[in-house]
Amino acid sequence: MASRMCNKKVKDIMNKNLIFAEPDDSLMECAEKLVKYNLQRLPVVEKGKVVGIILIRDLYNVVINNILG
C-alpha cells in the first residue's frame, strides 16, 4: 500500500473545484464560504495568483476584537 501511495501525484487527488476569496471580498463573504464548505483556510486569489490566505482563526480574532473593543 505504501509503494502505491509513493507513486501518486498531487494531481491525482487534488480538488479541482477551487473555493477562494478575492482581496476585495468582504469578511462576511469569506465567513460564509468558510462555514458553507466547512473550511479552515481560504486562499485569496488575485488575477489568477494566490496572494494570501485567510484562516477561520483570523475571522474569529476580528470578531472578538470588535466585541471587546
Short mmCIF file of N, CA and C in Angstrom, two decimals:
data_model
loop_
_atom_site.label_atom_id
_atom_site.label_comp_id
_atom_site.label_asym_id
_atom_site.label_seq_id
_atom_site.Cartn_x
_atom_site.Cartn_y
_atom_site.Cartn_z
N MET A 1 0.82 -1.19 0.00
CA MET A 1 0.00 0.00 0.00
C MET A 1 0.87 1.26 0.00
N ALA A 2 1.94 1.25 0.79
CA ALA A 2 2.82 2.41 0.84
C ALA A 2 3.47 2.68 -0.50
N SER A 3 3.86 1.62 -1.22
CA SER A 3 4.52 1.83 -2.51
C SER A 3 3.54 2.42 -3.53
N ARG A 4 2.26 2.05 -3.44
CA ARG A 4 1.26 2.63 -4.34
C ARG A 4 1.08 4.11 -4.05
N MET A 5 1.12 4.48 -2.78
CA MET A 5 0.96 5.88 -2.41
C MET A 5 2.16 6.71 -2.85
N CYS A 6 3.33 6.14 -2.82
CA CYS A 6 4.54 6.86 -3.21
C CYS A 6 4.50 7.28 -4.67
N ASN A 7 3.79 6.52 -5.49
CA ASN A 7 3.73 6.83 -6.91
C ASN A 7 2.59 7.77 -7.28
N LYS A 8 1.73 8.09 -6.33
CA LYS A 8 0.61 9.01 -6.59
C LYS A 8 1.14 10.42 -6.74
N LYS A 9 0.49 11.17 -7.60
CA LYS A 9 0.80 12.58 -7.80
C LYS A 9 -0.29 13.42 -7.14
N VAL A 10 0.06 14.62 -6.78
CA VAL A 10 -0.91 15.54 -6.20
C VAL A 10 -2.11 15.70 -7.13
N LYS A 11 -1.83 15.80 -8.42
CA LYS A 11 -2.92 16.00 -9.40
C LYS A 11 -3.92 14.86 -9.39
N ASP A 12 -3.52 13.68 -8.90
CA ASP A 12 -4.41 12.53 -8.84
C ASP A 12 -5.45 12.65 -7.72
N ILE A 13 -5.17 13.43 -6.71
CA ILE A 13 -6.08 13.50 -5.56
C ILE A 13 -6.57 14.91 -5.26
N MET A 14 -6.04 15.92 -5.92
CA MET A 14 -6.42 17.29 -5.60
C MET A 14 -7.86 17.59 -6.02
N ASN A 15 -8.43 18.56 -5.35
CA ASN A 15 -9.76 19.03 -5.66
C ASN A 15 -9.63 20.10 -6.75
N LYS A 16 -10.37 19.95 -7.83
CA LYS A 16 -10.28 20.89 -8.93
C LYS A 16 -11.36 21.98 -8.86
N ASN A 17 -12.32 21.80 -7.94
CA ASN A 17 -13.36 22.81 -7.74
C ASN A 17 -12.91 23.75 -6.63
N LEU A 18 -12.12 24.74 -7.01
CA LEU A 18 -11.49 25.60 -6.03
C LEU A 18 -12.46 26.61 -5.44
N ILE A 19 -12.34 26.79 -4.16
CA ILE A 19 -13.09 27.79 -3.44
C ILE A 19 -12.07 28.79 -2.92
N PHE A 20 -12.27 30.05 -3.25
CA PHE A 20 -11.29 31.06 -2.87
C PHE A 20 -11.98 32.40 -2.66
N ALA A 21 -11.24 33.32 -2.11
CA ALA A 21 -11.71 34.69 -1.94
C ALA A 21 -10.86 35.59 -2.82
N GLU A 22 -11.36 36.78 -3.06
CA GLU A 22 -10.59 37.81 -3.74
C GLU A 22 -10.29 38.91 -2.73
N PRO A 23 -9.23 39.67 -2.93
CA PRO A 23 -8.82 40.67 -1.94
C PRO A 23 -9.92 41.66 -1.54
N ASP A 24 -10.82 41.99 -2.45
CA ASP A 24 -11.86 42.97 -2.15
C ASP A 24 -13.15 42.35 -1.62
N ASP A 25 -13.18 41.03 -1.43
CA ASP A 25 -14.36 40.39 -0.84
C ASP A 25 -14.52 40.87 0.60
N SER A 26 -15.76 40.93 1.06
CA SER A 26 -15.99 41.32 2.46
C SER A 26 -15.65 40.14 3.37
N LEU A 27 -15.40 40.47 4.62
CA LEU A 27 -15.13 39.41 5.60
C LEU A 27 -16.34 38.51 5.75
N MET A 28 -17.54 39.06 5.58
CA MET A 28 -18.75 38.25 5.69
C MET A 28 -18.82 37.24 4.55
N GLU A 29 -18.43 37.64 3.35
CA GLU A 29 -18.40 36.69 2.23
C GLU A 29 -17.42 35.55 2.52
N CYS A 30 -16.27 35.89 3.06
CA CYS A 30 -15.28 34.87 3.41
C CYS A 30 -15.82 33.95 4.49
N ALA A 31 -16.45 34.53 5.51
CA ALA A 31 -17.00 33.72 6.59
C ALA A 31 -18.06 32.76 6.05
N GLU A 32 -18.90 33.24 5.14
CA GLU A 32 -19.94 32.38 4.56
C GLU A 32 -19.32 31.20 3.83
N LYS A 33 -18.26 31.44 3.07
CA LYS A 33 -17.60 30.35 2.34
C LYS A 33 -16.96 29.36 3.30
N LEU A 34 -16.29 29.88 4.33
CA LEU A 34 -15.64 29.00 5.31
C LEU A 34 -16.67 28.10 5.99
N VAL A 35 -17.81 28.67 6.34
CA VAL A 35 -18.84 27.88 7.02
C VAL A 35 -19.54 26.94 6.04
N LYS A 36 -19.95 27.47 4.90
CA LYS A 36 -20.70 26.67 3.91
C LYS A 36 -19.94 25.43 3.47
N TYR A 37 -18.64 25.59 3.25
CA TYR A 37 -17.83 24.48 2.74
C TYR A 37 -17.00 23.80 3.83
N ASN A 38 -17.25 24.18 5.08
CA ASN A 38 -16.57 23.57 6.22
C ASN A 38 -15.05 23.64 6.07
N LEU A 39 -14.55 24.84 5.79
CA LEU A 39 -13.12 25.06 5.56
C LEU A 39 -12.48 25.69 6.78
N GLN A 40 -11.20 25.48 6.92
CA GLN A 40 -10.40 26.15 7.95
C GLN A 40 -9.55 27.27 7.34
N ARG A 41 -9.30 27.15 6.04
CA ARG A 41 -8.45 28.11 5.32
C ARG A 41 -9.08 28.43 3.98
N LEU A 42 -8.87 29.67 3.53
CA LEU A 42 -9.42 30.10 2.25
C LEU A 42 -8.34 30.89 1.51
N PRO A 43 -7.87 30.35 0.37
CA PRO A 43 -6.86 31.10 -0.38
C PRO A 43 -7.46 32.39 -0.93
N VAL A 44 -6.62 33.40 -0.99
CA VAL A 44 -7.02 34.68 -1.57
C VAL A 44 -6.31 34.79 -2.91
N VAL A 45 -7.09 34.95 -3.98
CA VAL A 45 -6.57 34.92 -5.34
C VAL A 45 -6.85 36.25 -6.03
N GLU A 46 -5.82 36.75 -6.69
CA GLU A 46 -5.95 37.99 -7.47
C GLU A 46 -5.29 37.78 -8.82
N LYS A 47 -6.05 38.01 -9.88
CA LYS A 47 -5.55 37.85 -11.25
C LYS A 47 -4.94 36.46 -11.46
N GLY A 48 -5.60 35.44 -10.90
CA GLY A 48 -5.17 34.06 -11.11
C GLY A 48 -4.01 33.61 -10.25
N LYS A 49 -3.53 34.46 -9.36
CA LYS A 49 -2.40 34.09 -8.49
C LYS A 49 -2.82 34.15 -7.03
N VAL A 50 -2.34 33.19 -6.26
CA VAL A 50 -2.59 33.21 -4.82
C VAL A 50 -1.75 34.32 -4.21
N VAL A 51 -2.41 35.24 -3.51
CA VAL A 51 -1.71 36.37 -2.91
C VAL A 51 -1.76 36.32 -1.38
N GLY A 52 -2.51 35.35 -0.86
CA GLY A 52 -2.60 35.22 0.59
C GLY A 52 -3.54 34.10 0.97
N ILE A 53 -3.78 34.02 2.26
CA ILE A 53 -4.70 33.00 2.79
C ILE A 53 -5.36 33.59 4.03
N ILE A 54 -6.64 33.30 4.18
CA ILE A 54 -7.34 33.74 5.38
C ILE A 54 -7.75 32.50 6.16
N LEU A 55 -7.46 32.52 7.43
CA LEU A 55 -7.79 31.40 8.31
C LEU A 55 -9.08 31.72 9.05
N ILE A 56 -9.82 30.69 9.40
CA ILE A 56 -11.03 30.91 10.18
C ILE A 56 -10.66 31.60 11.50
N ARG A 57 -9.49 31.28 12.02
CA ARG A 57 -8.99 31.92 13.25
C ARG A 57 -8.85 33.43 13.06
N ASP A 58 -8.44 33.87 11.86
CA ASP A 58 -8.33 35.30 11.58
C ASP A 58 -9.68 35.99 11.73
N LEU A 59 -10.73 35.33 11.22
CA LEU A 59 -12.07 35.91 11.34
C LEU A 59 -12.53 35.94 12.79
N TYR A 60 -12.26 34.86 13.54
CA TYR A 60 -12.62 34.84 14.96
C TYR A 60 -11.94 36.00 15.68
N ASN A 61 -10.67 36.23 15.39
CA ASN A 61 -9.93 37.31 16.05
C ASN A 61 -10.55 38.67 15.75
N VAL A 62 -10.97 38.90 14.52
CA VAL A 62 -11.61 40.18 14.17
C VAL A 62 -12.90 40.35 14.94
N VAL A 63 -13.70 39.29 14.99
CA VAL A 63 -14.98 39.35 15.71
C VAL A 63 -14.75 39.64 17.19
N ILE A 64 -13.85 38.88 17.81
CA ILE A 64 -13.57 39.05 19.24
C ILE A 64 -13.03 40.44 19.53
N ASN A 65 -12.10 40.92 18.71
CA ASN A 65 -11.54 42.26 18.92
C ASN A 65 -12.60 43.34 18.80
N ASN A 66 -13.55 43.15 17.87
CA ASN A 66 -14.62 44.14 17.71
C ASN A 66 -15.60 44.09 18.89
N ILE A 67 -15.86 42.90 19.40
CA ILE A 67 -16.77 42.78 20.55
C ILE A 67 -16.15 43.40 21.78
N LEU A 68 -14.86 43.13 21.99
CA LEU A 68 -14.19 43.62 23.19
C LEU A 68 -13.76 45.08 23.07
N GLY A 69 -13.80 45.58 21.85
CA GLY A 69 -13.46 46.98 21.64
C GLY A 69 -11.99 47.18 21.53
#
